[in-house]
GROMACS .gro file of C-alpha atoms in nm:
model
   95
    1UNK     CA    1   2.771  17.468  -0.704
    2UNK     CA    2   2.556  17.225  -0.507
    3UNK     CA    3   2.212  17.110  -0.594
    4UNK     CA    4   1.956  17.029  -0.332
    5UNK     CA    5   1.668  16.795  -0.372
    6UNK     CA    6   1.348  16.986  -0.288
    7UNK     CA    7   1.156  16.663  -0.220
    8UNK     CA    8   1.276  16.471   0.085
    9UNK     CA    9   1.294  16.094   0.076
   10UNK     CA   10   0.956  15.926   0.129
   11UNK     CA   11   0.885  15.814   0.484
   12UNK     CA   12   0.812  15.457   0.575
   13UNK     CA   13   0.457  15.355   0.655
   14UNK     CA   14   0.553  15.321   1.023
   15UNK     CA   15   0.682  15.678   1.040
   16UNK     CA   16   0.371  15.811   0.868
   17UNK     CA   17   0.152  15.614   1.109
   18UNK     CA   18   0.340  15.760   1.407
   19UNK     CA   19   0.296  16.114   1.277
   20UNK     CA   20  -0.073  16.052   1.214
   21UNK     CA   21  -0.126  15.899   1.559
   22UNK     CA   22   0.044  16.196   1.726
   23UNK     CA   23  -0.178  16.443   1.539
   24UNK     CA   24  -0.492  16.241   1.616
   25UNK     CA   25  -0.391  16.235   1.984
   26UNK     CA   26  -0.367  16.618   1.982
   27UNK     CA   27  -0.719  16.643   1.842
   28UNK     CA   28  -0.849  16.386   2.093
   29UNK     CA   29  -0.703  16.589   2.381
   30UNK     CA   30  -0.905  16.889   2.258
   31UNK     CA   31  -1.233  16.693   2.268
   32UNK     CA   32  -1.259  16.554   1.915
   33UNK     CA   33  -1.390  16.201   1.859
   34UNK     CA   34  -1.197  15.968   1.629
   35UNK     CA   35  -1.429  15.826   1.362
   36UNK     CA   36  -1.177  15.622   1.163
   37UNK     CA   37  -0.806  15.576   1.105
   38UNK     CA   38  -0.697  15.421   0.776
   39UNK     CA   39  -0.349  15.406   0.617
   40UNK     CA   40  -0.227  15.764   0.630
   41UNK     CA   41  -0.567  15.924   0.693
   42UNK     CA   42  -0.790  15.983   0.995
   43UNK     CA   43  -1.136  16.134   1.034
   44UNK     CA   44  -1.221  16.316   1.358
   45UNK     CA   45  -1.540  16.499   1.452
   46UNK     CA   46  -1.717  16.686   1.729
   47UNK     CA   47  -2.049  16.857   1.788
   48UNK     CA   48  -2.060  17.231   1.733
   49UNK     CA   49  -2.089  17.421   2.060
   50UNK     CA   50  -2.395  17.618   2.159
   51UNK     CA   51  -2.349  17.964   2.309
   52UNK     CA   52  -2.537  17.911   2.635
   53UNK     CA   53  -2.485  18.259   2.780
   54UNK     CA   54  -2.671  18.455   2.511
   55UNK     CA   55  -2.936  18.188   2.477
   56UNK     CA   56  -3.004  18.204   2.851
   57UNK     CA   57  -3.035  18.582   2.833
   58UNK     CA   58  -3.283  18.551   2.543
   59UNK     CA   59  -3.483  18.283   2.728
   60UNK     CA   60  -3.516  18.517   3.025
   61UNK     CA   61  -3.605  18.820   2.811
   62UNK     CA   62  -3.870  18.638   2.606
   63UNK     CA   63  -4.033  18.469   2.903
   64UNK     CA   64  -3.923  18.122   2.797
   65UNK     CA   65  -4.028  18.136   2.431
   66UNK     CA   66  -3.667  18.129   2.316
   67UNK     CA   67  -3.632  17.794   2.497
   68UNK     CA   68  -3.808  17.625   2.203
   69UNK     CA   69  -3.525  17.735   1.974
   70UNK     CA   70  -3.256  17.634   2.225
   71UNK     CA   71  -3.401  17.284   2.259
   72UNK     CA   72  -3.423  17.252   1.880
   73UNK     CA   73  -3.058  17.359   1.841
   74UNK     CA   74  -2.944  17.125   2.119
   75UNK     CA   75  -3.113  16.827   1.955
   76UNK     CA   76  -2.998  16.911   1.601
   77UNK     CA   77  -2.641  17.025   1.651
   78UNK     CA   78  -2.410  17.042   1.353
   79UNK     CA   79  -2.115  16.807   1.346
   80UNK     CA   80  -1.771  16.948   1.260
   81UNK     CA   81  -1.558  16.694   1.072
   82UNK     CA   82  -1.185  16.714   0.995
   83UNK     CA   83  -0.990  16.476   0.771
   84UNK     CA   84  -0.622  16.447   0.868
   85UNK     CA   85  -0.379  16.306   0.613
   86UNK     CA   86  -0.005  16.244   0.613
   87UNK     CA   87   0.163  16.238   0.272
   88UNK     CA   88   0.474  16.042   0.174
   89UNK     CA   89   0.699  16.336   0.271
   90UNK     CA   90   0.552  16.349   0.623
   91UNK     CA   91   0.349  16.667   0.579
   92UNK     CA   92   0.029  16.674   0.783
   93UNK     CA   93  -0.274  16.824   0.611
   94UNK     CA   94  -0.622  16.887   0.741
   95UNK     CA   95  -0.941  16.954   0.550
   0.00000   0.00000   0.00000
């Protein structure tokens, strides 16, 4: 009967950094901005998109009154933030 170790050997800091950099590069390709990268953890963010099609329709239907709301939303967009971490086993987690 053989026993297997459920926890793999811990990765070196270099390997973890390479995994983290690869994941950050994937996010950057999709339009995310890198805020910080620190030992095994990165923070990326982007502005939440505005649905221009329906807002344009509502601007036209309301004779321009809806434009006030659109301008307000464009100036005060929410920021989506994701924290990417790589643990000692090399698992990538986002939150």
